[in-house]
Amino acid sequence: MELYLPPGMIFTRLTAAAFAELEQQWTDECASFGEDFSQFAAPSIEHAKKIASEQPADPRYGIFALQHDGKHEIIVHLNRASLPGTTGHTLRVNWALAAPRYDFAPLVADEIGPSVVGLFIGILQTAQTTMGSRYVKVHLGSMPDRSIFSGMAHGLAGVGAATDVSVRGNWLHLTIG
């Protein structure tokens, strides 16, 4: 099934230059809440910056970003691997990090919902194209992650974009339809 990102959204692999743009946007966003970007998710940001700066980029993993109307909404660390007990490759979403405003402002589902939809579609598109994978596993870091991502995956299964959706441990498993 062909999936399309919602209007105004793009999902791309971050390079060093694109990561510098993200840092500037998120620095400004942190400042608008009186927060210091250097303190915002510092371990994840440093890890992402290191991976995005690798030259040449490793085709097995990378940092990808969902942008909506030019703003970086969410970044994810994707990794493609052959895993025991599967045939072919699995695209793993090791972690996701949303823009600072989702940490510092009251969370409104109507605001983050479209970004979560775009993120999932971008991940599935990447699995079907540049990272050729039959399976997708999403690490669930918290109970809200579990409910949001599980609901999204079951919705995708309902329209035929994914099959065999299940949660095992802290991982959401999908087979791409």
Coordinates of N, CA and C in Angstrom, one line a residue:
M1 N 0.8 -1.2 0.0 CA 0.0 0.0 0.0 C 0.9 1.2 0.0
E2 N 0.6 2.2 -0.9 CA 1.3 3.4 -1.0 C 0.8 4.4 0.1
L3 N 1.8 4.9 0.9 CA 1.4 5.9 1.9 C 2.0 7.2 1.6
Y4 N 1.3 8.3 1.9 CA 1.8 9.7 1.6 C 1.8 10.5 2.9
L5 N 2.8 11.3 3.0 CA 2.9 12.2 4.1 C 1.8 13.3 4.0
P6 N 1.3 13.7 5.1 CA 0.3 14.8 5.1 C 1.0 16.1 4.4
P7 N 0.2 16.9 3.9 CA 0.7 18.2 3.2 C 1.6 19.0 4.2
G8 N 2.7 19.5 3.6 CA 3.6 20.3 4.4 C 4.6 19.5 5.2
M9 N 4.5 18.2 5.2 CA 5.5 17.4 5.9 C 6.5 16.7 5.0
I10 N 7.7 16.6 5.6 CA 8.8 15.8 4.9 C 9.5 15.0 6.0
F11 N 10.0 13.8 5.6 CA 10.7 13.0 6.5 C 12.1 12.7 5.8
T12 N 13.1 13.1 6.4 CA 14.5 13.0 5.8 C 15.5 12.6 6.8
R13 N 16.6 12.1 6.2 CA 17.8 11.7 7.0 C 18.5 13.0 7.2
L14 N 19.0 13.2 8.5 CA 19.7 14.5 8.8 C 21.2 14.3 8.5
T15 N 21.7 15.4 7.9 CA 23.1 15.5 7.6 C 23.7 16.5 8.7
A16 N 24.9 16.8 8.7 CA 25.5 17.7 9.6 C 24.9 19.1 9.4
A17 N 24.7 19.5 8.2 CA 24.1 20.9 7.9 C 22.6 20.9 8.4
A18 N 21.9 19.9 8.1 CA 20.5 19.8 8.5 C 20.4 19.8 10.0
F19 N 21.3 19.1 10.6 CA 21.3 19.0 12.1 C 21.6 20.4 12.7
A20 N 22.4 21.2 12.1 CA 22.7 22.5 12.6 C 21.4 23.4 12.5
E21 N 20.6 23.2 11.4 CA 19.4 23.9 11.3 C 18.4 23.5 12.5
L22 N 18.3 22.2 12.7 CA 17.5 21.7 13.8 C 18.0 22.3 15.1
E23 N 19.3 22.3 15.4 CA 19.8 22.9 16.6 C 19.4 24.4 16.8
Q24 N 19.5 25.1 15.7 CA 19.1 26.5 15.8 C 17.6 26.7 16.1
Q25 N 16.8 25.9 15.4 CA 15.3 26.0 15.6 C 15.0 25.6 17.0
W26 N 15.6 24.5 17.5 CA 15.3 24.1 18.9 C 15.9 25.0 20.0
T27 N 17.0 25.6 19.7 CA 17.6 26.6 20.6 C 16.6 27.7 20.8
D28 N 16.1 28.2 19.6 CA 15.2 29.4 19.7 C 13.9 28.9 20.4
E29 N 13.4 27.7 20.2 CA 12.2 27.2 20.8 C 12.4 27.1 22.3
C30 N 13.6 26.6 22.7 CA 13.9 26.5 24.2 C 13.9 27.9 24.8
A31 N 14.5 28.8 24.1 CA 14.6 30.2 24.6 C 13.3 30.8 24.8
S32 N 12.3 30.5 23.9 CA 11.0 31.1 24.0 C 10.3 30.6 25.3
F33 N 10.7 29.5 25.9 CA 10.2 29.0 27.1 C 11.1 29.3 28.3
G34 N 12.1 30.1 28.1 CA 13.1 30.4 29.1 C 14.0 29.2 29.5
E35 N 14.1 28.3 28.6 CA 14.9 27.1 28.8 C 16.2 27.2 28.0
D36 N 17.2 26.4 28.5 CA 18.5 26.4 27.8 C 18.6 25.1 27.0
F37 N 18.8 25.3 25.7 CA 18.8 24.1 24.8 C 19.9 23.1 25.2
S38 N 21.1 23.6 25.7 CA 22.2 22.7 26.0 C 21.7 21.7 27.1
Q39 N 20.7 22.0 27.8 CA 20.1 21.1 28.9 C 19.0 20.3 28.4
F40 N 18.5 20.5 27.2 CA 17.4 19.8 26.6 C 17.8 18.4 26.0
A41 N 17.5 17.3 26.7 CA 17.8 16.0 26.2 C 19.2 15.9 25.7
A42 N 20.1 16.4 26.4 CA 21.5 16.5 26.0 C 22.1 15.2 25.5
P43 N 22.0 14.0 26.2 CA 22.6 12.8 25.7 C 22.0 12.4 24.3
S44 N 20.7 12.5 24.1 CA 20.1 12.2 22.8 C 20.6 13.1 21.7
I45 N 20.6 14.4 22.0 CA 21.1 15.4 21.1 C 22.5 15.2 20.7
E46 N 23.4 14.9 21.6 CA 24.8 14.7 21.3 C 25.0 13.4 20.4
H47 N 24.3 12.4 20.8 CA 24.3 11.1 20.0 C 23.8 11.4 18.6
A48 N 22.7 12.1 18.5 CA 22.1 12.3 17.2 C 23.1 13.2 16.3
K49 N 23.7 14.2 16.9 CA 24.6 15.1 16.2 C 25.8 14.3 15.7
K50 N 26.3 13.4 16.5 CA 27.5 12.5 16.1 C 27.1 11.7 14.9
I51 N 25.9 11.0 14.9 CA 25.5 10.2 13.8 C 25.2 11.0 12.6
A52 N 24.5 12.1 12.7 CA 24.2 13.0 11.6 C 25.5 13.5 10.9
S53 N 26.5 13.6 11.6 CA 27.8 14.2 11.1 C 28.7 13.2 10.4
E54 N 28.4 11.9 10.5 CA 29.2 10.9 9.9 C 29.3 11.0 8.4
Q55 N 30.5 11.0 7.9 CA 30.8 11.0 6.5 C 31.7 9.9 6.1
P56 N 31.3 9.0 5.2 CA 29.9 9.0 4.6 C 28.9 8.4 5.6
A57 N 27.7 8.7 5.4 CA 26.6 8.2 6.2 C 26.5 6.6 6.1
D58 N 26.4 6.0 7.2 CA 26.3 4.5 7.2 C 24.9 4.1 6.8
P59 N 24.7 3.3 5.8 CA 23.4 2.9 5.2 C 22.6 2.1 6.2
R60 N 23.2 1.6 7.3 CA 22.5 0.7 8.2 C 21.8 1.5 9.3
Y61 N 22.1 2.8 9.5 CA 21.5 3.5 10.6 C 21.6 5.0 10.3
G62 N 20.8 5.8 11.0 CA 20.8 7.2 10.8 C 19.8 8.0 11.7
I63 N 19.9 9.3 11.7 CA 19.0 10.1 12.4 C 18.1 10.7 11.4
F64 N 16.8 10.6 11.5 CA 15.8 11.1 10.6 C 14.9 12.1 11.3
A65 N 14.4 13.0 10.5 CA 13.6 14.1 11.1 C 12.3 14.2 10.3
L66 N 11.2 14.4 11.1 CA 10.0 14.8 10.5 C 9.9 16.4 10.6
Q67 N 9.7 17.0 9.5 CA 9.5 18.5 9.5 C 8.1 18.8 9.0
H68 N 7.5 19.8 9.6 CA 6.2 20.2 9.2 C 6.3 21.7 9.0
D69 N 6.0 22.1 7.8 CA 6.1 23.5 7.4 C 7.4 24.1 7.8
G70 N 8.5 23.4 7.5 CA 9.8 23.8 7.8 C 10.3 23.7 9.2
K71 N 9.5 23.3 10.1 CA 9.9 23.1 11.5 C 10.2 21.7 11.8
H72 N 11.3 21.4 12.5 CA 11.6 20.1 12.9 C 10.7 19.7 14.1
E73 N 9.9 18.7 13.9 CA 8.9 18.2 14.9 C 9.4 17.1 15.8
I74 N 10.0 16.1 15.1 CA 10.4 14.9 15.8 C 11.7 14.3 15.1
I75 N 12.7 13.9 15.9 CA 13.8 13.1 15.3 C 13.8 11.7 15.9
V76 N 14.3 10.8 15.0 CA 14.3 9.4 15.4 C 15.7 8.8 15.0
H77 N 16.1 7.8 15.8 CA 17.3 7.0 15.4 C 16.8 5.7 14.8
L78 N 17.0 5.5 13.5 CA 16.6 4.3 12.8 C 17.9 3.4 12.6
N79 N 17.6 2.1 12.7 CA 18.7 1.1 12.5 C 18.1 -0.1 11.8
R80 N 18.8 -0.5 10.7 CA 18.3 -1.7 9.9 C 19.2 -2.8 10.2
A81 N 18.6 -4.0 10.6 CA 19.4 -5.2 10.9 C 18.7 -6.4 10.6
S82 N 19.4 -7.5 10.4 CA 18.9 -8.9 10.3 C 18.8 -9.4 11.7
L83 N 17.6 -9.7 12.2 CA 17.4 -10.2 13.6 C 17.1 -11.6 13.6
P84 N 17.5 -12.3 14.7 CA 17.2 -13.7 14.8 C 15.7 -13.9 14.8
G85 N 15.3 -15.0 14.2 CA 13.9 -15.4 14.2 C 13.1 -14.7 13.1
T86 N 13.7 -13.9 12.3 CA 13.0 -13.2 11.2 C 13.7 -13.5 9.8
T87 N 13.0 -13.3 8.8 CA 13.5 -13.5 7.4 C 13.6 -12.1 6.8
G88 N 14.7 -11.7 6.4 CA 14.9 -10.4 5.8 C 15.4 -9.4 6.9
H89 N 15.1 -8.1 6.7 CA 15.6 -7.1 7.6 C 14.4 -6.5 8.4
T90 N 14.9 -5.9 9.6 CA 14.0 -5.2 10.5 C 14.5 -3.8 10.6
L91 N 13.6 -2.8 10.5 CA 13.9 -1.4 10.8 C 13.5 -1.1 12.2
R92 N 14.5 -0.8 13.0 CA 14.2 -0.5 14.4 C 14.2 1.0 14.7
V93 N 13.2 1.4 15.4 CA 13.2 2.8 15.8 C 13.7 2.8 17.3
N94 N 14.9 3.1 17.5 CA 15.5 3.0 18.8 C 15.1 4.0 19.8
W95 N 14.9 5.2 19.3 CA 14.3 6.3 20.2 C 13.8 7.4 19.3
A96 N 12.9 8.2 19.9 CA 12.4 9.4 19.3 C 12.4 10.5 20.2
L97 N 12.6 11.7 19.7 CA 12.7 12.9 20.5 C 11.9 14.0 19.8
A98 N 10.9 14.5 20.5 CA 10.0 15.6 20.0 C 10.6 16.9 20.3
A99 N 10.2 17.9 19.5 CA 10.6 19.3 19.6 C 10.4 19.8 21.1
P100 N 11.2 20.7 21.5 CA 11.1 21.2 22.9 C 9.7 21.7 23.3
R101 N 9.0 22.3 22.4 CA 7.7 22.8 22.8 C 6.8 21.7 23.4
Y102 N 7.0 20.5 22.9 CA 6.2 19.4 23.4 C 6.6 19.0 24.9
D103 N 7.7 19.4 25.3 CA 8.1 19.2 26.7 C 7.7 20.4 27.6
F104 N 7.8 21.6 27.0 CA 7.7 22.8 27.9 C 6.3 23.4 27.8
A105 N 5.5 23.1 26.9 CA 4.1 23.6 26.8 C 3.1 22.5 27.1
P106 N 1.9 22.9 27.5 CA 0.9 21.8 27.7 C 0.7 21.0 26.5
L107 N 0.7 19.7 26.6 CA 0.6 18.8 25.4 C -0.8 18.8 25.0
V108 N -1.1 19.1 23.8 CA -2.4 19.0 23.2 C -2.4 18.0 22.1
A109 N -3.2 17.0 22.2 CA -3.2 15.8 21.3 C -3.4 16.3 19.8
D110 N -4.3 17.3 19.6 CA -4.5 17.8 18.3 C -3.3 18.4 17.7
E111 N -2.4 18.9 18.5 CA -1.2 19.5 17.9 C -0.1 18.5 17.6
I112 N 0.1 17.4 18.5 CA 1.1 16.5 18.2 C 0.6 15.3 17.3
G113 N -0.7 15.1 17.3 CA -1.3 14.0 16.5 C -0.8 13.9 15.1
P114 N -1.0 15.0 14.3 CA -0.5 15.0 12.9 C 1.0 14.7 12.8
S115 N 1.8 15.1 13.7 CA 3.2 14.8 13.6 C 3.5 13.3 13.9
V116 N 2.7 12.7 14.8 CA 2.9 11.3 15.0 C 2.5 10.5 13.8
V117 N 1.4 10.9 13.2 CA 1.0 10.3 11.9 C 2.1 10.4 10.8
G118 N 2.6 11.6 10.7 CA 3.6 11.8 9.7 C 4.9 11.0 10.0
L119 N 5.2 10.9 11.3 CA 6.4 10.2 11.7 C 6.2 8.7 11.3
F120 N 5.1 8.1 11.6 CA 4.8 6.7 11.3 C 4.9 6.5 9.8
I121 N 4.3 7.4 9.0 CA 4.3 7.2 7.6 C 5.7 7.3 7.1
G122 N 6.5 8.3 7.6 CA 7.9 8.4 7.2 C 8.7 7.2 7.5
I123 N 8.5 6.6 8.7 CA 9.2 5.4 9.0 C 8.8 4.3 8.1
L124 N 7.6 4.1 7.8 CA 7.1 3.0 6.9 C 7.7 3.2 5.5
Q125 N 7.6 4.5 5.0 CA 8.2 4.8 3.7 C 9.7 4.4 3.7
T126 N 10.4 4.8 4.7 CA 11.8 4.5 4.8 C 12.1 3.0 4.8
A127 N 11.3 2.2 5.5 CA 11.4 0.8 5.6 C 11.1 0.2 4.2
Q128 N 10.2 0.7 3.4 CA 9.9 0.2 2.1 C 10.9 0.6 1.0
T129 N 11.7 1.7 1.3 CA 12.5 2.2 0.2 C 14.0 2.1 0.7
T130 N 14.6 3.2 1.1 CA 16.0 3.3 1.4 C 16.6 2.3 2.4
M131 N 15.8 1.8 3.3 CA 16.3 0.9 4.3 C 15.6 -0.5 4.2
G132 N 15.0 -0.8 3.0 CA 14.4 -2.0 2.6 C 14.2 -3.1 3.8
S133 N 13.1 -3.0 4.5 CA 12.9 -3.8 5.6 C 11.4 -4.3 5.6
R134 N 11.2 -5.6 5.9 CA 9.9 -6.1 5.9 C 9.2 -5.9 7.3
Y135 N 10.0 -5.7 8.3 CA 9.5 -5.6 9.7 C 9.9 -4.2 10.2
V136 N 9.1 -3.7 11.1 CA 9.5 -2.5 11.9 C 9.2 -2.8 13.3
K137 N 10.2 -2.4 14.2 CA 10.1 -2.5 15.6 C 10.3 -1.1 16.2
V138 N 9.4 -0.6 17.0 CA 9.5 0.7 17.7 C 9.7 0.5 19.2
H139 N 10.8 1.1 19.7 CA 11.0 1.0 21.1 C 10.1 1.9 21.8
L140 N 9.4 1.4 22.8 CA 8.4 2.1 23.6 C 9.1 2.5 24.9
G141 N 9.4 3.8 25.0 CA 10.1 4.3 26.2 C 9.2 4.6 27.4
S142 N 7.9 4.7 27.2 CA 7.0 5.1 28.3 C 5.6 4.6 28.0
M143 N 4.8 4.7 29.0 CA 3.4 4.3 28.9 C 2.7 5.2 27.8
P144 N 2.9 6.5 27.8 CA 2.3 7.3 26.7 C 2.8 6.8 25.3
D145 N 4.1 6.5 25.2 CA 4.6 6.0 23.9 C 3.8 4.7 23.6
R146 N 3.6 3.8 24.5 CA 2.9 2.6 24.3 C 1.5 2.8 23.7
S147 N 0.8 3.7 24.3 CA -0.6 3.9 23.9 C -0.7 4.7 22.6
I148 N 0.2 5.7 22.4 CA 0.1 6.5 21.2 C 0.6 5.6 20.0
F149 N 1.7 5.0 20.1 CA 2.3 4.2 19.0 C 1.5 3.0 18.7
S150 N 1.0 2.3 19.8 CA 0.1 1.1 19.5 C -1.2 1.5 18.8
G151 N -1.8 2.6 19.2 CA -3.0 3.0 18.5 C -2.7 3.4 17.1
M152 N -1.6 4.0 16.8 CA -1.2 4.4 15.4 C -1.0 3.1 14.6
A153 N -0.3 2.1 15.2 CA 0.0 0.9 14.5 C -1.3 0.1 14.1
H154 N -2.2 0.1 15.1 CA -3.5 -0.6 14.8 C -4.3 0.1 13.8
G155 N -4.2 1.4 13.7 CA -4.9 2.2 12.7 C -4.3 1.9 11.3
L156 N -2.9 1.7 11.3 CA -2.3 1.4 10.0 C -2.6 0.0 9.6
A157 N -2.8 -0.9 10.5 CA -3.2 -2.3 10.2 C -4.6 -2.3 9.6
G158 N -5.4 -1.4 10.2 CA -6.8 -1.3 9.8 C -7.0 -0.9 8.3
V159 N -6.0 -0.2 7.8 CA -6.1 0.3 6.4 C -5.1 -0.5 5.5
G160 N -4.6 -1.6 6.0 CA -3.7 -2.5 5.2 C -2.3 -2.1 5.1
A161 N -1.8 -1.1 5.8 CA -0.4 -0.6 5.6 C 0.5 -1.4 6.5
A162 N 0.0 -2.1 7.5 CA 0.8 -3.0 8.3 C -0.1 -4.2 8.7
T163 N 0.6 -5.3 9.0 CA -0.1 -6.5 9.5 C 0.6 -7.0 10.7
D164 N 0.1 -8.0 11.4 CA 0.7 -8.6 12.5 C 1.3 -7.6 13.5
V165 N 0.4 -6.7 14.0 CA 0.8 -5.7 15.0 C 0.7 -6.3 16.4
S166 N 1.8 -6.1 17.1 CA 1.8 -6.6 18.5 C 2.8 -5.8 19.4
V167 N 2.6 -5.9 20.7 CA 3.5 -5.3 21.6 C 4.1 -6.5 22.4
R168 N 5.5 -6.5 22.3 CA 6.2 -7.5 23.1 C 7.3 -6.8 23.9
G169 N 7.2 -6.9 25.2 CA 8.1 -6.2 26.1 C 7.9 -4.7 25.8
N170 N 9.0 -4.0 25.6 CA 9.0 -2.6 25.3 C 9.1 -2.3 23.8
W171 N 8.7 -3.3 23.0 CA 8.8 -3.1 21.5 C 7.4 -3.3 20.9
L172 N 7.1 -2.4 20.0 CA 5.9 -2.5 19.1 C 6.5 -3.1 17.8
H173 N 5.8 -4.3 17.4 CA 6.3 -5.0 16.2 C 5.2 -4.8 15.2
L174 N 5.7 -4.6 13.9 CA 4.8 -4.5 12.8 C 5.4 -5.3 11.6
T175 N 4.6 -5.9 10.9 CA 5.0 -6.4 9.6 C 4.4 -5.5 8.5
I176 N 5.2 -5.0 7.6 CA 4.7 -4.1 6.6 C 3.8 -4.9 5.6
G177 N 2.6 -4.3 5.4 CA 1.6 -4.9 4.5 C 1.9 -4.8 3.1

